[in-house]
mmCIF file of N, CA and C in Angstrom:
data_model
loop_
_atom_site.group_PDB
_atom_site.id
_atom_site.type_symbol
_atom_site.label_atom_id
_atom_site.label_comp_id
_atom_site.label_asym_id
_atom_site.label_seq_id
_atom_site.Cartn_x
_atom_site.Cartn_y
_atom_site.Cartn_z
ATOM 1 N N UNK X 159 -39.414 95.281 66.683
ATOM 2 C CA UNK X 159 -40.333 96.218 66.053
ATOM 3 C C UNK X 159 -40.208 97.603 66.685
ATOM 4 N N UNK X 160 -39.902 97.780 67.906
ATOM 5 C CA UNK X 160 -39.487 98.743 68.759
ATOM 6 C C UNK X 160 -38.663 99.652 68.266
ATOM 7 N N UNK X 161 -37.632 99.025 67.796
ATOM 8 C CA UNK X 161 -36.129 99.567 67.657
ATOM 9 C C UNK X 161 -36.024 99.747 66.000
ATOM 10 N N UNK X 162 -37.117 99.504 65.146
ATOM 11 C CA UNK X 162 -37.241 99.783 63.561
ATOM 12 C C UNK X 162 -38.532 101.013 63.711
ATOM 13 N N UNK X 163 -39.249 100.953 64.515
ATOM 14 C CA UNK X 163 -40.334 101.973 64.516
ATOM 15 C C UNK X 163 -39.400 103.700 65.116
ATOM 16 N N UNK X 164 -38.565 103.126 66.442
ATOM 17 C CA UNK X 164 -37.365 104.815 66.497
ATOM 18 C C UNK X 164 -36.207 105.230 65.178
ATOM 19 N N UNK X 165 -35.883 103.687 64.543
ATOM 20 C CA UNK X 165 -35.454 104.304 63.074
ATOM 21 C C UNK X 165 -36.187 104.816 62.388
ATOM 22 N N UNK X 166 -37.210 104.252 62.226
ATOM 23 C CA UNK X 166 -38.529 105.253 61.346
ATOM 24 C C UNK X 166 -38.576 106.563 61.430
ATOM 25 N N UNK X 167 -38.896 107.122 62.615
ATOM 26 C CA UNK X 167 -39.287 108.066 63.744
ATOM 27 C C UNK X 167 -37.977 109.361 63.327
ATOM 28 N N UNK X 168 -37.005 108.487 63.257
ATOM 29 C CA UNK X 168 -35.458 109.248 63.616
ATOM 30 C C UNK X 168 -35.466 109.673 61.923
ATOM 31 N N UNK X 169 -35.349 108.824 61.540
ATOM 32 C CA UNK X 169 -35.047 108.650 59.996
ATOM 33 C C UNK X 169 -36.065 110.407 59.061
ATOM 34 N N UNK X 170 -37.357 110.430 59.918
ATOM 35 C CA UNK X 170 -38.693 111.021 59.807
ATOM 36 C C UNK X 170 -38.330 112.509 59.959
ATOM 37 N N UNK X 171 -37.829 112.695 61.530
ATOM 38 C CA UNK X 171 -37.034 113.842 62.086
ATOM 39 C C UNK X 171 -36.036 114.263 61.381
ATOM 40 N N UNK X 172 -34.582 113.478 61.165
ATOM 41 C CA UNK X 172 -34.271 114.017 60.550
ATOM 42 C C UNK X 172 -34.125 114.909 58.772
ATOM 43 N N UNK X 173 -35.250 114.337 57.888
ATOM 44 C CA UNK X 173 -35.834 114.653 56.829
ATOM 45 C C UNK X 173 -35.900 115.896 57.330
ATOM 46 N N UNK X 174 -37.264 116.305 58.474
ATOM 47 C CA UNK X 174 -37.985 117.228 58.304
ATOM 48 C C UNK X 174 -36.823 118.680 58.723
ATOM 49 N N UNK X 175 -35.882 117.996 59.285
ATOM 50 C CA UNK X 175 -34.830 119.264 59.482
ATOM 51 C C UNK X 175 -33.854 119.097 59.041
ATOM 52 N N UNK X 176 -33.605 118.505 57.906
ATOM 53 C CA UNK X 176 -32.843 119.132 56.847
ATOM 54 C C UNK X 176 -31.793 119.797 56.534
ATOM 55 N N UNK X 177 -32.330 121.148 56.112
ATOM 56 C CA UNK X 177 -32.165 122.229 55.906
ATOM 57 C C UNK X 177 -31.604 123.096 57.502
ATOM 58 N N UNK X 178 -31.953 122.739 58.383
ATOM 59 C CA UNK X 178 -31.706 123.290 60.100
ATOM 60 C C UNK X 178 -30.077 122.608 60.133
ATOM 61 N N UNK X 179 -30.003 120.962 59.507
ATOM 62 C CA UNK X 179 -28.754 120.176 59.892
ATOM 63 C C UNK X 179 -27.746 120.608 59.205
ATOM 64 N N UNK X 180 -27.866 121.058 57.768
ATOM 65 C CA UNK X 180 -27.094 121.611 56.727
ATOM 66 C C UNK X 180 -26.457 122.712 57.005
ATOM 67 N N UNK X 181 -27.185 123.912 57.410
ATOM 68 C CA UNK X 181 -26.881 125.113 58.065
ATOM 69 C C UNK X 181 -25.863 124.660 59.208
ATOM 70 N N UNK X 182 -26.379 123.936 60.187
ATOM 71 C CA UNK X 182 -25.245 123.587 61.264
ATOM 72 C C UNK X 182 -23.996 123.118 60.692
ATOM 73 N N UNK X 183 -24.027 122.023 60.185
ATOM 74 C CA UNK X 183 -22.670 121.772 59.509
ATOM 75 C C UNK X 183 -22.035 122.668 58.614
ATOM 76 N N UNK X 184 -22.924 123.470 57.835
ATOM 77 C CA UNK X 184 -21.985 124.867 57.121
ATOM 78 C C UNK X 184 -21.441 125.737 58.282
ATOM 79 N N UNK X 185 -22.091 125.773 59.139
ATOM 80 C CA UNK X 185 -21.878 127.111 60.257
ATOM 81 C C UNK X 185 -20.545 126.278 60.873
ATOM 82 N N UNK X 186 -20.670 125.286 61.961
ATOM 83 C CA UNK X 186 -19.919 124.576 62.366
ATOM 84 C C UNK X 186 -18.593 124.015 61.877
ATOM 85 N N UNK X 187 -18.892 123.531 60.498
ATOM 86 C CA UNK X 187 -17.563 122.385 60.047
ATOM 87 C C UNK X 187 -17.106 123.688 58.923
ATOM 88 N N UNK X 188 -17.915 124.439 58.128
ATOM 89 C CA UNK X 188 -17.549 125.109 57.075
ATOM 90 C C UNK X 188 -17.572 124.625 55.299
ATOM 91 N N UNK X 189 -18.232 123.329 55.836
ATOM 92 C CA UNK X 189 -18.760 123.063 54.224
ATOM 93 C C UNK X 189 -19.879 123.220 53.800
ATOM 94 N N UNK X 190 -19.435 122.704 52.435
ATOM 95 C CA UNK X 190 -21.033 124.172 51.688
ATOM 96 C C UNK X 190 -22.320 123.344 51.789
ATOM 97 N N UNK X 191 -23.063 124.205 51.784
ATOM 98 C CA UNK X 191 -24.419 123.575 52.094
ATOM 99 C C UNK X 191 -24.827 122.108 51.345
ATOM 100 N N UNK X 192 -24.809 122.540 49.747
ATOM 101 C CA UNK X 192 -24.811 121.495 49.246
ATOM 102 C C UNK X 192 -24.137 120.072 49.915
ATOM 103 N N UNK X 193 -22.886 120.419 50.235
ATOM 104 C CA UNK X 193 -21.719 119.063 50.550
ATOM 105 C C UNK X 193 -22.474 118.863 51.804
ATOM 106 N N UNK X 194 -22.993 119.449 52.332
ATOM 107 C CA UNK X 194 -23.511 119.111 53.770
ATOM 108 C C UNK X 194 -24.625 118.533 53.576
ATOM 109 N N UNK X 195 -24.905 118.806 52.624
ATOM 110 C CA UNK X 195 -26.795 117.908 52.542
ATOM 111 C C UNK X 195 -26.415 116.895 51.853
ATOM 112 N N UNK X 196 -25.871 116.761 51.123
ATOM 113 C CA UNK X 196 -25.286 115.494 50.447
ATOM 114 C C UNK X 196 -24.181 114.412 50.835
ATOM 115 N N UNK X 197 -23.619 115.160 51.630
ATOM 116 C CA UNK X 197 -22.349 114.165 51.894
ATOM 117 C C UNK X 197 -22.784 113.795 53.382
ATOM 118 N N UNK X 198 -23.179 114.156 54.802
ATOM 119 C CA UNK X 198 -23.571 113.870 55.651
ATOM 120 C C UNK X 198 -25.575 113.797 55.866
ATOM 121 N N UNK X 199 -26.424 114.585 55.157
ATOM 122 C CA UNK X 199 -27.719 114.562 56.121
ATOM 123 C C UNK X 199 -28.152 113.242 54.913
ATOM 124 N N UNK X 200 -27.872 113.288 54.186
ATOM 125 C CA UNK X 200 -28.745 112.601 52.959
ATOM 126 C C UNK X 200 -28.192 111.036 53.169
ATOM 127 N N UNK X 201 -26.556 111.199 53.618
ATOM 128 C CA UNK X 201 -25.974 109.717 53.813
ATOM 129 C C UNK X 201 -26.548 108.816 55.748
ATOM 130 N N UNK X 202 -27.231 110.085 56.114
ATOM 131 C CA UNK X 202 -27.664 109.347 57.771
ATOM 132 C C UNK X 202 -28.829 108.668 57.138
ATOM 133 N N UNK X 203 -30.031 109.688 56.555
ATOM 134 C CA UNK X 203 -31.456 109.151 55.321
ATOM 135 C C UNK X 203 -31.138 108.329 54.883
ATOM 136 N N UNK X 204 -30.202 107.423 54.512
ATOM 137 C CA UNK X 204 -30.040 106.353 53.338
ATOM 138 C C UNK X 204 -29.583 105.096 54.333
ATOM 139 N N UNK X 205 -28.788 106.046 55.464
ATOM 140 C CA UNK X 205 -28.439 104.310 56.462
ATOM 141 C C UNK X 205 -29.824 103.867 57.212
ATOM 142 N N UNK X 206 -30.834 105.196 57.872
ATOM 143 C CA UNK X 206 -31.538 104.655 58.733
ATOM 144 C C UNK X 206 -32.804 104.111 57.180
ATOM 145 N N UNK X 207 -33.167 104.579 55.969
ATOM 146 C CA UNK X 207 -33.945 103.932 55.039
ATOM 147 C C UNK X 207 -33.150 102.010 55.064
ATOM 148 N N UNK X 208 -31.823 101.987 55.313
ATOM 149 C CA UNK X 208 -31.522 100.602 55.115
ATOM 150 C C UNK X 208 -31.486 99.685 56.213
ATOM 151 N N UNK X 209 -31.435 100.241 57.261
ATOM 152 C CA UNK X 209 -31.932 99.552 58.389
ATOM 153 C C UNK X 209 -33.250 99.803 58.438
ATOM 154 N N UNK X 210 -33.994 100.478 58.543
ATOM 155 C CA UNK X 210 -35.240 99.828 58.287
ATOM 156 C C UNK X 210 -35.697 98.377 57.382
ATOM 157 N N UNK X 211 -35.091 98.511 55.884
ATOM 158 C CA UNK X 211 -35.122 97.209 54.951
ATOM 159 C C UNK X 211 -34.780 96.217 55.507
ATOM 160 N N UNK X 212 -33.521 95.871 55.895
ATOM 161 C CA UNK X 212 -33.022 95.076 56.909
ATOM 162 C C UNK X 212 -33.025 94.876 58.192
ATOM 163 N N UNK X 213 -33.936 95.279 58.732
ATOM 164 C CA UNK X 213 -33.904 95.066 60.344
ATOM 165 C C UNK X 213 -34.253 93.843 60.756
ATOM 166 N N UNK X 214 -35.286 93.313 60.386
ATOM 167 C CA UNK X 214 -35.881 91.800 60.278
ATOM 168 C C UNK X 214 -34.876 90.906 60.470
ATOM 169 N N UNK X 215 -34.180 90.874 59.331
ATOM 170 C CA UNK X 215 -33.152 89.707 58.425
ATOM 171 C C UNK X 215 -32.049 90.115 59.607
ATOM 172 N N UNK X 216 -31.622 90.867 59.749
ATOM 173 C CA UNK X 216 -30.465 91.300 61.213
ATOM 174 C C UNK X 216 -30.741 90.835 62.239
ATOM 175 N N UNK X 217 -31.823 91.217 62.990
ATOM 176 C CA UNK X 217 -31.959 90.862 64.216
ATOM 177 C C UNK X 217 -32.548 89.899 64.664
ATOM 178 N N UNK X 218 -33.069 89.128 63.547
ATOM 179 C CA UNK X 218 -33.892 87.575 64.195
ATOM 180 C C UNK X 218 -32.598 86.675 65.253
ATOM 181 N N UNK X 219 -32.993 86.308 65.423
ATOM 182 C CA UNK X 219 -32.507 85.217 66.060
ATOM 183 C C UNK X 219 -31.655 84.060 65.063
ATOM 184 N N UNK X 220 -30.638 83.317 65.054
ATOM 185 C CA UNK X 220 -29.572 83.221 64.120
ATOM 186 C C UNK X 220 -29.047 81.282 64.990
ATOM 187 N N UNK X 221 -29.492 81.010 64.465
ATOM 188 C CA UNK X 221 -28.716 79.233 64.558
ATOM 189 C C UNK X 221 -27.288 78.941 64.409
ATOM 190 N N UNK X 222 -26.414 79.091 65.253
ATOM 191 C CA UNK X 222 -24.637 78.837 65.087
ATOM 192 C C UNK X 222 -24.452 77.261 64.539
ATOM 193 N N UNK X 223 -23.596 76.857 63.744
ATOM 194 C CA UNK X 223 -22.957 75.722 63.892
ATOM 195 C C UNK X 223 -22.344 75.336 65.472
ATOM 196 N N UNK X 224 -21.805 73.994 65.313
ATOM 197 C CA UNK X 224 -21.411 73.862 66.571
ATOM 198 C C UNK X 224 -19.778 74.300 66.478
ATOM 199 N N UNK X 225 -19.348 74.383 67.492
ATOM 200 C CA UNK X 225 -17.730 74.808 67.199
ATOM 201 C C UNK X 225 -16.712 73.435 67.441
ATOM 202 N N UNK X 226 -16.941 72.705 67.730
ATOM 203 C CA UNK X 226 -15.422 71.676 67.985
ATOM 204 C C UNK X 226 -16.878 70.139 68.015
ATOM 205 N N UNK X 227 -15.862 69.126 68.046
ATOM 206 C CA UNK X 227 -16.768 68.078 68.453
ATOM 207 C C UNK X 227 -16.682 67.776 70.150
ATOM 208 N N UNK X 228 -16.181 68.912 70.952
ATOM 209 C CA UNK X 228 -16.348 68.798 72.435
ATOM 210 C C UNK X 228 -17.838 69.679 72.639
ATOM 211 N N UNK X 229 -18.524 70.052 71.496
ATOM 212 C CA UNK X 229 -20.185 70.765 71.465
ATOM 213 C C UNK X 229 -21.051 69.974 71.041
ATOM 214 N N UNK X 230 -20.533 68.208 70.478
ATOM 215 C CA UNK X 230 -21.697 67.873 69.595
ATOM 216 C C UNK X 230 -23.066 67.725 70.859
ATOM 217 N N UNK X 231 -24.013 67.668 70.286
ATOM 218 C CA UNK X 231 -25.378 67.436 71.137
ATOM 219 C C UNK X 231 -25.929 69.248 71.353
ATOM 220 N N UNK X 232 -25.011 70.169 71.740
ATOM 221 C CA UNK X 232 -25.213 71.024 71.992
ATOM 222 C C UNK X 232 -25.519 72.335 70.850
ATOM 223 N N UNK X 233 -26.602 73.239 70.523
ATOM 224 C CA UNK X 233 -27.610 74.032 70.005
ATOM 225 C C UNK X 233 -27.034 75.844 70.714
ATOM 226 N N UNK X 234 -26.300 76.317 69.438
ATOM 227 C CA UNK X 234 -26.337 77.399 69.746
ATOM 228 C C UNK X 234 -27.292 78.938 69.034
ATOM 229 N N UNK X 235 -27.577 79.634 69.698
ATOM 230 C CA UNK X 235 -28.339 80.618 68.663
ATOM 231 C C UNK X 235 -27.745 81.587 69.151
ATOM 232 N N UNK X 236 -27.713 82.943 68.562
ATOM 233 C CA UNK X 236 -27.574 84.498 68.398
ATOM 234 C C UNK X 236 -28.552 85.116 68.352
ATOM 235 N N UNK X 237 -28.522 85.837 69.798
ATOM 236 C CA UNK X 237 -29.793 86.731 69.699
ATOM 237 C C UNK X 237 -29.058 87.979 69.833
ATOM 238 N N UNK X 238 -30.005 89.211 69.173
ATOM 239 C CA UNK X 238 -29.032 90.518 69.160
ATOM 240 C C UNK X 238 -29.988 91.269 70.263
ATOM 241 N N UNK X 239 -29.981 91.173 71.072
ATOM 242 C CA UNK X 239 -30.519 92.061 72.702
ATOM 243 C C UNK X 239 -29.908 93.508 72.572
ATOM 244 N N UNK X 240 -30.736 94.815 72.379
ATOM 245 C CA UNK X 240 -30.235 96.335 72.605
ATOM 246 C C UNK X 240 -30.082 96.640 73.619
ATOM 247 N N UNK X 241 -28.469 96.928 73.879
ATOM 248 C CA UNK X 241 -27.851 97.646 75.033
ATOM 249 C C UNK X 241 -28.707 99.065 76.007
ATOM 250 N N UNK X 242 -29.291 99.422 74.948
ATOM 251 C CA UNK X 242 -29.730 100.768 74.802
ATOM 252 C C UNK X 242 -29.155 101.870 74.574
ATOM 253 N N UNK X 243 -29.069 103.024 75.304
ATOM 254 C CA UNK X 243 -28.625 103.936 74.358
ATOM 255 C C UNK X 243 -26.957 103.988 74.884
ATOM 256 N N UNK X 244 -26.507 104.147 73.548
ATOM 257 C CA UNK X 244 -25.014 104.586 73.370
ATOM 258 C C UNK X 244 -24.512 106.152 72.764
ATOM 259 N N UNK X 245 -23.181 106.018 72.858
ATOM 260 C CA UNK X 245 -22.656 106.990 72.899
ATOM 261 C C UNK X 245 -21.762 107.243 71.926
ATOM 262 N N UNK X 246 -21.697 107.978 70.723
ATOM 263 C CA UNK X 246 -20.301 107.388 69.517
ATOM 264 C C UNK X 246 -20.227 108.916 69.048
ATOM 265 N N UNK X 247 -18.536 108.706 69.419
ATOM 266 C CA UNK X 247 -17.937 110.044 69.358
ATOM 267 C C UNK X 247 -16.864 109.511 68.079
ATOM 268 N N UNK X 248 -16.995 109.953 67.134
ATOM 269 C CA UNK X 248 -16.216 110.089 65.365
ATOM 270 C C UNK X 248 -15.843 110.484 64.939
ATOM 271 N N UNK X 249 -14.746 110.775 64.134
ATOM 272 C CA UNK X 249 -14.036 112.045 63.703
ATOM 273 C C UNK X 249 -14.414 112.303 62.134
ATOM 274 N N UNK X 250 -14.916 113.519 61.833
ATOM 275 C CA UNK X 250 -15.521 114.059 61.173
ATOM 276 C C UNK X 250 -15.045 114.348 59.518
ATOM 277 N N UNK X 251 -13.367 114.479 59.767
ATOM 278 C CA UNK X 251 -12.952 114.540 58.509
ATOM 279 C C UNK X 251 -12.649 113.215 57.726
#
């Protein structure tokens, strides 16, 4: 709930600056405002709106099959534990 309430939050922020992010990427990269509000600020709005939808269904906790019959008896699950914060450097074009 932690980690869907800073998507919220983030998701929130970046809405309200917009228009501040658009300008940067026109100033910075050199595409037009429009392409900048549409092709990057509007496409971050639409991933953190879908992780929000899905955050639940992602991160619960997840029941494995077993892998070989040298596991029978044995119960595996997937839990998704946050590293915390990371670092992701991408190339832009």
């Amino acid at each position: 709930s932690e980690r869907l309430r800073w998507a919220a939050r983030f998701r929130r922020l970046v809405a309200a600056r917009a228009d501040d992010l658009a300008d940067l990427i026109e100033l910075e990269v050199g595409k037009p405002r429009y392409q900048a509000l549409l092709a990057d600020v509007a496409v971050v709005l639409s991933h953190c709106l879908w992780v929000e939808r899905h955050a639940a269904r992602l991160l619960r906790p997840r029941r494995l099959g077993f892998g070989s019959w040298l596991q029978l008896g044995h119960a595996h699950t997937e839990m998704r534990i946050p590293y915390g914060r990371v670092g992701i450097i991408a190339t832009w074009n």
